[in-house]
PDB file of C-alpha atoms in Angstrom:
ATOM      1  CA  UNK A   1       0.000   0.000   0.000  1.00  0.00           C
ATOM      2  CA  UNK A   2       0.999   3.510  -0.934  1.00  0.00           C
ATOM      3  CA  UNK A   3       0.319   6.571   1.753  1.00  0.00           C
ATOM      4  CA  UNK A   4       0.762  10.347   0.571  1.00  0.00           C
ATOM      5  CA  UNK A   5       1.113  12.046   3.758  1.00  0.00           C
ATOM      6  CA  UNK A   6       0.682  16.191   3.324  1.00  0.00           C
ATOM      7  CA  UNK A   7       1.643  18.154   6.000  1.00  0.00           C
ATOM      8  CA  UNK A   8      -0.533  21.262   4.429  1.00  0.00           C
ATOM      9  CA  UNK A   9       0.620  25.246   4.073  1.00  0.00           C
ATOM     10  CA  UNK A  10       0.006  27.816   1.547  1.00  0.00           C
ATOM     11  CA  UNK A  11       4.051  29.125   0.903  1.00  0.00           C
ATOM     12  CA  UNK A  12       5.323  25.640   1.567  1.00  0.00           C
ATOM     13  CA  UNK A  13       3.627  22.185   1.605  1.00  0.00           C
ATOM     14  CA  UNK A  14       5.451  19.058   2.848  1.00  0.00           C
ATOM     15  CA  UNK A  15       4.488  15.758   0.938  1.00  0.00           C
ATOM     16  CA  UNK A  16       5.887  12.369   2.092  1.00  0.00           C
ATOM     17  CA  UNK A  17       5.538   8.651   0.192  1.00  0.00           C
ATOM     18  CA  UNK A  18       5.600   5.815   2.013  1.00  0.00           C
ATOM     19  CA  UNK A  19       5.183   2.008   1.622  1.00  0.00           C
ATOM     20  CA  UNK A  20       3.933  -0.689   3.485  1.00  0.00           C
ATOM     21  CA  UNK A  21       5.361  -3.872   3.151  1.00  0.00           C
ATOM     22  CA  UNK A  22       5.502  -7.082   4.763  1.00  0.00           C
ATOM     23  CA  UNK A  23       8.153  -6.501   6.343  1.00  0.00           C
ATOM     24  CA  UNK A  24       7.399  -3.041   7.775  1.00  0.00           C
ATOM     25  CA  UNK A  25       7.736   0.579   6.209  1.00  0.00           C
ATOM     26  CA  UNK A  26       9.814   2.503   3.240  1.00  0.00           C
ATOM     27  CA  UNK A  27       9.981   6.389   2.445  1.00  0.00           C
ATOM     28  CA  UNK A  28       9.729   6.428  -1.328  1.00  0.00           C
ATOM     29  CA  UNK A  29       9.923  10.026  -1.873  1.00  0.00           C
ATOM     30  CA  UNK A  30       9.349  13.397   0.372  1.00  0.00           C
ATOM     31  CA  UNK A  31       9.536  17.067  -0.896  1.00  0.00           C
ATOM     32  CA  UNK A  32       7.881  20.176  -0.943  1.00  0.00           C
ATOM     33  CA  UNK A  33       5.169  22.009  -3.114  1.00  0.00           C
ATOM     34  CA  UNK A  34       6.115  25.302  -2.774  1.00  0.00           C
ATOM     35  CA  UNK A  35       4.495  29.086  -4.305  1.00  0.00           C
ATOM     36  CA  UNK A  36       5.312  32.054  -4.704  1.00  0.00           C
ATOM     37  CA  UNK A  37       4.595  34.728  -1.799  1.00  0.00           C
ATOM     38  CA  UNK A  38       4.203  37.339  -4.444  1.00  0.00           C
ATOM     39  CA  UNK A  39       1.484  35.938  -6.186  1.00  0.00           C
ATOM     40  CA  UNK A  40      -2.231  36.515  -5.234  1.00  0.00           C
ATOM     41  CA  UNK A  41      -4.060  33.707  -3.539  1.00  0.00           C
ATOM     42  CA  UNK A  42      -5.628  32.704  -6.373  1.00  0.00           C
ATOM     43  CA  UNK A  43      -3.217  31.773  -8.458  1.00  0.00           C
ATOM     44  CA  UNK A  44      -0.836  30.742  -4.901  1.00  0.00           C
ATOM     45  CA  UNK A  45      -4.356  28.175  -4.736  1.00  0.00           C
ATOM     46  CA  UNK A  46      -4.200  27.234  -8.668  1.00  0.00           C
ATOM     47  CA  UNK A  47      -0.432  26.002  -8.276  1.00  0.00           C
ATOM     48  CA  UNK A  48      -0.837  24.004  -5.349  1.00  0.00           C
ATOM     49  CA  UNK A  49      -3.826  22.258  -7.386  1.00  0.00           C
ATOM     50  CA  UNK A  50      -1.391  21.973 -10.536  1.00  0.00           C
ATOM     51  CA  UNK A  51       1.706  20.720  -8.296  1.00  0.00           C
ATOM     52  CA  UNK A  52      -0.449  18.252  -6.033  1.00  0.00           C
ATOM     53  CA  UNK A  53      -2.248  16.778  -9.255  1.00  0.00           C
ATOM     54  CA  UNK A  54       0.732  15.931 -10.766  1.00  0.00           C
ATOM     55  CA  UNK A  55       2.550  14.357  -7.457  1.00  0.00           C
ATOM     56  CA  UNK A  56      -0.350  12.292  -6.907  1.00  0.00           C
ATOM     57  CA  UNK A  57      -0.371  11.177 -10.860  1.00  0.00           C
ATOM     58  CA  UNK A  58       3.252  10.506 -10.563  1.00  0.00           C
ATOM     59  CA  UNK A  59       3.160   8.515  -7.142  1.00  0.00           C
ATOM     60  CA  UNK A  60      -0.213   6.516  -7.555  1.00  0.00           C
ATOM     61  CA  UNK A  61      -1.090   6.414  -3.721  1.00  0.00           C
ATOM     62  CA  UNK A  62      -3.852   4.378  -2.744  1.00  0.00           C
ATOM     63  CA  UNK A  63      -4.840   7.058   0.378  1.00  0.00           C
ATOM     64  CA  UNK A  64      -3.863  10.236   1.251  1.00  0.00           C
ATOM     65  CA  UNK A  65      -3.168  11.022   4.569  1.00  0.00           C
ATOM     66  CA  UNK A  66      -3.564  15.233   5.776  1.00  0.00           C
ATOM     67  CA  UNK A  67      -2.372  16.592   8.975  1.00  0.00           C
ATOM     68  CA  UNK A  68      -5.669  18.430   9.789  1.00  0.00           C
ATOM     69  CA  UNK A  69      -5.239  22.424  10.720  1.00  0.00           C
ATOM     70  CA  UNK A  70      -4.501  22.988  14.421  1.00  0.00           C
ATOM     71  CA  UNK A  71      -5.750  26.440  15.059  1.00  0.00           C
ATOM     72  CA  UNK A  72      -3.780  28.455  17.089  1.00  0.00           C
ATOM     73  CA  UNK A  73      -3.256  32.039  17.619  1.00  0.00           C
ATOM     74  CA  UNK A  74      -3.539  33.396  14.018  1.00  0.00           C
ATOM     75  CA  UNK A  75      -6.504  33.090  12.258  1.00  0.00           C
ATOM     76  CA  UNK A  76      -5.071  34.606   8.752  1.00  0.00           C
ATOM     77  CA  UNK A  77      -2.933  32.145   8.722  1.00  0.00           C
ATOM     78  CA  UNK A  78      -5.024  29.202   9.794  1.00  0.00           C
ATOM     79  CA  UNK A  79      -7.577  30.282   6.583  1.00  0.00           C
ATOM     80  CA  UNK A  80      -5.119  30.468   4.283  1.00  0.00           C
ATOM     81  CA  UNK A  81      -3.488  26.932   5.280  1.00  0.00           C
ATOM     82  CA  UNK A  82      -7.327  25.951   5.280  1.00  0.00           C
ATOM     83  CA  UNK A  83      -7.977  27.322   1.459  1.00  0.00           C
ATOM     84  CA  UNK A  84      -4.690  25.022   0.819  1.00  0.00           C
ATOM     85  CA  UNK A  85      -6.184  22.208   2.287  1.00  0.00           C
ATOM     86  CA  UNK A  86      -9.070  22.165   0.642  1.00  0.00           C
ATOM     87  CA  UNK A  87      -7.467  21.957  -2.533  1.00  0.00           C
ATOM     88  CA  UNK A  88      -5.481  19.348  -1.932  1.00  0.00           C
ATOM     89  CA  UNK A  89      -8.097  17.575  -0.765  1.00  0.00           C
ATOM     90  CA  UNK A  90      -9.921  18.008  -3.768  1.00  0.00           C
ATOM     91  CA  UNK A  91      -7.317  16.698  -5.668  1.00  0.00           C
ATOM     92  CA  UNK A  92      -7.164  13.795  -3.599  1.00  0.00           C
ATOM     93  CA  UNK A  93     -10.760  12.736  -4.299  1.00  0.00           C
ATOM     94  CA  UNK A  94     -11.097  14.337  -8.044  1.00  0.00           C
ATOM     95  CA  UNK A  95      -8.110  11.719  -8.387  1.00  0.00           C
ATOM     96  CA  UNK A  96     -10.925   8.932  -6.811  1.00  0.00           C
ATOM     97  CA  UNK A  97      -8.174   8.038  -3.808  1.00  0.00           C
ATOM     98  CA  UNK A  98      -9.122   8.081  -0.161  1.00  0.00           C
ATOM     99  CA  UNK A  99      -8.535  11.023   2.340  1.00  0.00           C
ATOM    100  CA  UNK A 100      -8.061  10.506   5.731  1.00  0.00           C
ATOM    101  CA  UNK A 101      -7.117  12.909   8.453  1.00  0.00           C
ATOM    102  CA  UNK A 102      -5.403  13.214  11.763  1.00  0.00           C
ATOM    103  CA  UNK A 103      -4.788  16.139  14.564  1.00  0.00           C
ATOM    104  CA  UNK A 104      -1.422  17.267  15.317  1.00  0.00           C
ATOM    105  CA  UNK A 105      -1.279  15.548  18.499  1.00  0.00           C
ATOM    106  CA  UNK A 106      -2.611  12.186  17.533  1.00  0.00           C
ATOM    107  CA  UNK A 107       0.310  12.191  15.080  1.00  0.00           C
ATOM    108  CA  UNK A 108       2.828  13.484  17.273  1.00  0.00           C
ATOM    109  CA  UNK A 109       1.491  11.209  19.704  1.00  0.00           C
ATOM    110  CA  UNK A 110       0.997   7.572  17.475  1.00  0.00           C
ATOM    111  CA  UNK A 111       4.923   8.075  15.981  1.00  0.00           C
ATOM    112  CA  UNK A 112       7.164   9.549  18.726  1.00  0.00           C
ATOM    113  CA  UNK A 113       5.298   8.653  21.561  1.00  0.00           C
ATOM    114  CA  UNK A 114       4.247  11.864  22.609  1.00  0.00           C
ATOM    115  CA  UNK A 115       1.430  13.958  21.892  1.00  0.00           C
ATOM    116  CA  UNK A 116       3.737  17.112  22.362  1.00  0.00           C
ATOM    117  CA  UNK A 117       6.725  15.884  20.919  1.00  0.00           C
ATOM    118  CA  UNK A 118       8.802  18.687  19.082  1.00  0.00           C
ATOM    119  CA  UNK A 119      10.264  18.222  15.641  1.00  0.00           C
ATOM    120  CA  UNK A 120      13.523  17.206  16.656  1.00  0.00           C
ATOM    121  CA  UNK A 121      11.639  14.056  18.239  1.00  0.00           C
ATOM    122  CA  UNK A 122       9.475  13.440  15.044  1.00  0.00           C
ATOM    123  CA  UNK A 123      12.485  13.080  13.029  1.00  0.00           C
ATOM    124  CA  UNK A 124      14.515  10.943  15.167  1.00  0.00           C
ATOM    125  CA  UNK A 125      11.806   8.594  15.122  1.00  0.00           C
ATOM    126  CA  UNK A 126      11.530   8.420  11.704  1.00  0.00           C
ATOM    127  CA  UNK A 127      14.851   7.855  10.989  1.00  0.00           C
ATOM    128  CA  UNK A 128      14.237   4.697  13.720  1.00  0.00           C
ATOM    129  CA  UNK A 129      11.756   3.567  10.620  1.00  0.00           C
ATOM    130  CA  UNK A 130      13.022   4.475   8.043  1.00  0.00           C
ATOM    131  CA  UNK A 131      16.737   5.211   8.198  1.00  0.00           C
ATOM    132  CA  UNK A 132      19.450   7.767   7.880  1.00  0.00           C
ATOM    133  CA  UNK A 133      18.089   8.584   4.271  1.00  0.00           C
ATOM    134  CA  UNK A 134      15.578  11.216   5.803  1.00  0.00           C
ATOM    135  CA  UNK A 135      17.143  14.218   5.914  1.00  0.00           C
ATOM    136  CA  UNK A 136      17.040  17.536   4.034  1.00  0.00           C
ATOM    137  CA  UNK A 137      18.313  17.167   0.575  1.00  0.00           C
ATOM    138  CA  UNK A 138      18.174  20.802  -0.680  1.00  0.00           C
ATOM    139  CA  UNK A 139      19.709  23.840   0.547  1.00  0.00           C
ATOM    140  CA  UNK A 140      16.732  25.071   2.774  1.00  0.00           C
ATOM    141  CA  UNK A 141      17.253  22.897   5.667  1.00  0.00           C
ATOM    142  CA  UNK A 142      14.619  24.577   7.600  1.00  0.00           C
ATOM    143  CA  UNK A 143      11.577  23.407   4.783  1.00  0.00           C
ATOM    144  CA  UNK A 144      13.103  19.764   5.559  1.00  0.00           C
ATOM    145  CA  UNK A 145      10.309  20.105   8.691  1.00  0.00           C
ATOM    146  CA  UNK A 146       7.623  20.505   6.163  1.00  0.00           C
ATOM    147  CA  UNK A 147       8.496  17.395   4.153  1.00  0.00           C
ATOM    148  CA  UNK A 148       9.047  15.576   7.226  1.00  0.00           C
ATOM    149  CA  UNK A 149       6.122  16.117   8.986  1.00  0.00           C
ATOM    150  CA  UNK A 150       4.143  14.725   6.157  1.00  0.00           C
ATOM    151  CA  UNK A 151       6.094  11.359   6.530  1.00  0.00           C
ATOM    152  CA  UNK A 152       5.272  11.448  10.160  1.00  0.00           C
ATOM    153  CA  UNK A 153       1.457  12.100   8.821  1.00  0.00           C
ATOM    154  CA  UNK A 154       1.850   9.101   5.949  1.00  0.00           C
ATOM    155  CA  UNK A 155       3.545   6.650   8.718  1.00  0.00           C
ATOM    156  CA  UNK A 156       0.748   7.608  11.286  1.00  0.00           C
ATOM    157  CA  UNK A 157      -1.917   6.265   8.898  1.00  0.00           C
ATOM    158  CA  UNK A 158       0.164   3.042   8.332  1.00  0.00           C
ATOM    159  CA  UNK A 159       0.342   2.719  12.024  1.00  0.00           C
ATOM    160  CA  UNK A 160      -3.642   3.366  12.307  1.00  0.00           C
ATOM    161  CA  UNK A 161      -4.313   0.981   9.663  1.00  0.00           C
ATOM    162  CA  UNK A 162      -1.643  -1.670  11.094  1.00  0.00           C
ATOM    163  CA  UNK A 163      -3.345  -1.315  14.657  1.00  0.00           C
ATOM    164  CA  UNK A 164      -6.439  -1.418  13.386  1.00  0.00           C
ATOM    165  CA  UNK A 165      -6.374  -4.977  11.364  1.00  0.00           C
ATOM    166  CA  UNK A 166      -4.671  -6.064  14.485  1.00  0.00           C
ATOM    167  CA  UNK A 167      -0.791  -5.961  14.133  1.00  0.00           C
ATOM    168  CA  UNK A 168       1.714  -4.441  16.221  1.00  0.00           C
ATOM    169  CA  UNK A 169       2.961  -0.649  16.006  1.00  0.00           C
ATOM    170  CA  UNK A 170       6.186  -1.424  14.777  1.00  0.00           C
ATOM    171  CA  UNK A 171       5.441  -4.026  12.100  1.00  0.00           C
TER     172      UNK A 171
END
């Protein structure tokens, strides 16, 4: 099974591909769909549409997995990640694959252990799954959070699935 986890955002969107196997878990690809903060929201809206249509052509997932919005203390922002999310969730089902969603904290909470684990945490423990291979490739080091927080989303819904057909956590 494939799992498209999308850690959502209107300047930067992480997007994480994962596998389950037999034999446990593998990060196929991770990235970012990025736009420009110069361009209206419209057409900010339009490219995340064009850029998340063609990732989930490309990578064939059979669900995609979206951290839902956590709303804290600014609303702006929290609308505009929302507008983002709905388009990527359109995608998803214009595409005829499955959506399914998860809080912050569950995530946080089903792969580190902790419901308020920090980032530094989340990565460590998916580099327990998946190896020394996830880490930032490009020169921002800083999006690497983006793209790895939508692995963390992706392996949460393998775990949920796992748990829920009755296997163990850690495969």
């Amino acid at each position: 099974m494939l799992i498209l986890g999308i850690d959502p955002g209107t300047a930067t969107t992480g997007y994480g591909l994962i596998e389950v196997t037999a034999k446990g878990f593998i990060a196929r690809d991770f990235g970012l769909i990025e736009t420009d903060k110069e361009n209206s929201t419209g057409r900010r809206l339009e490219n995340i549409y064009s850029q998340m249509a063609k990732l989930l052509k490309r990578s064939k997932p059979d669900v995609v997995a979206i951290e839902r919005i956590f709303f804290a203390t600014n609303a702006k922002t929290a609308i505009s990640v929302g507008q983002a999310t709905g388009i990527m969730i359109f995608a998803a089902s214009r595409s005829k694959i499955d959506i399914a969603e998860y809080a912050p904290g569950t995530i946080k909470k089903v792969v580190a252990g902790d419901g308020r684990a920090d980032k530094k945490m989340i990565q460590k423990s998916l580099r327990v799954v998946f190896g020394a291979g996830v880490r930032s490739r490009a020169k921002k080091r800083t999006h690497f959070d983006n793209a790895a927080d939508a692995l963390a989303v992706a392996l949460c819904h393998a775990y949920t699935i796992k748990k829920a057909k009755g296997g163990d956590k850690h495969g």
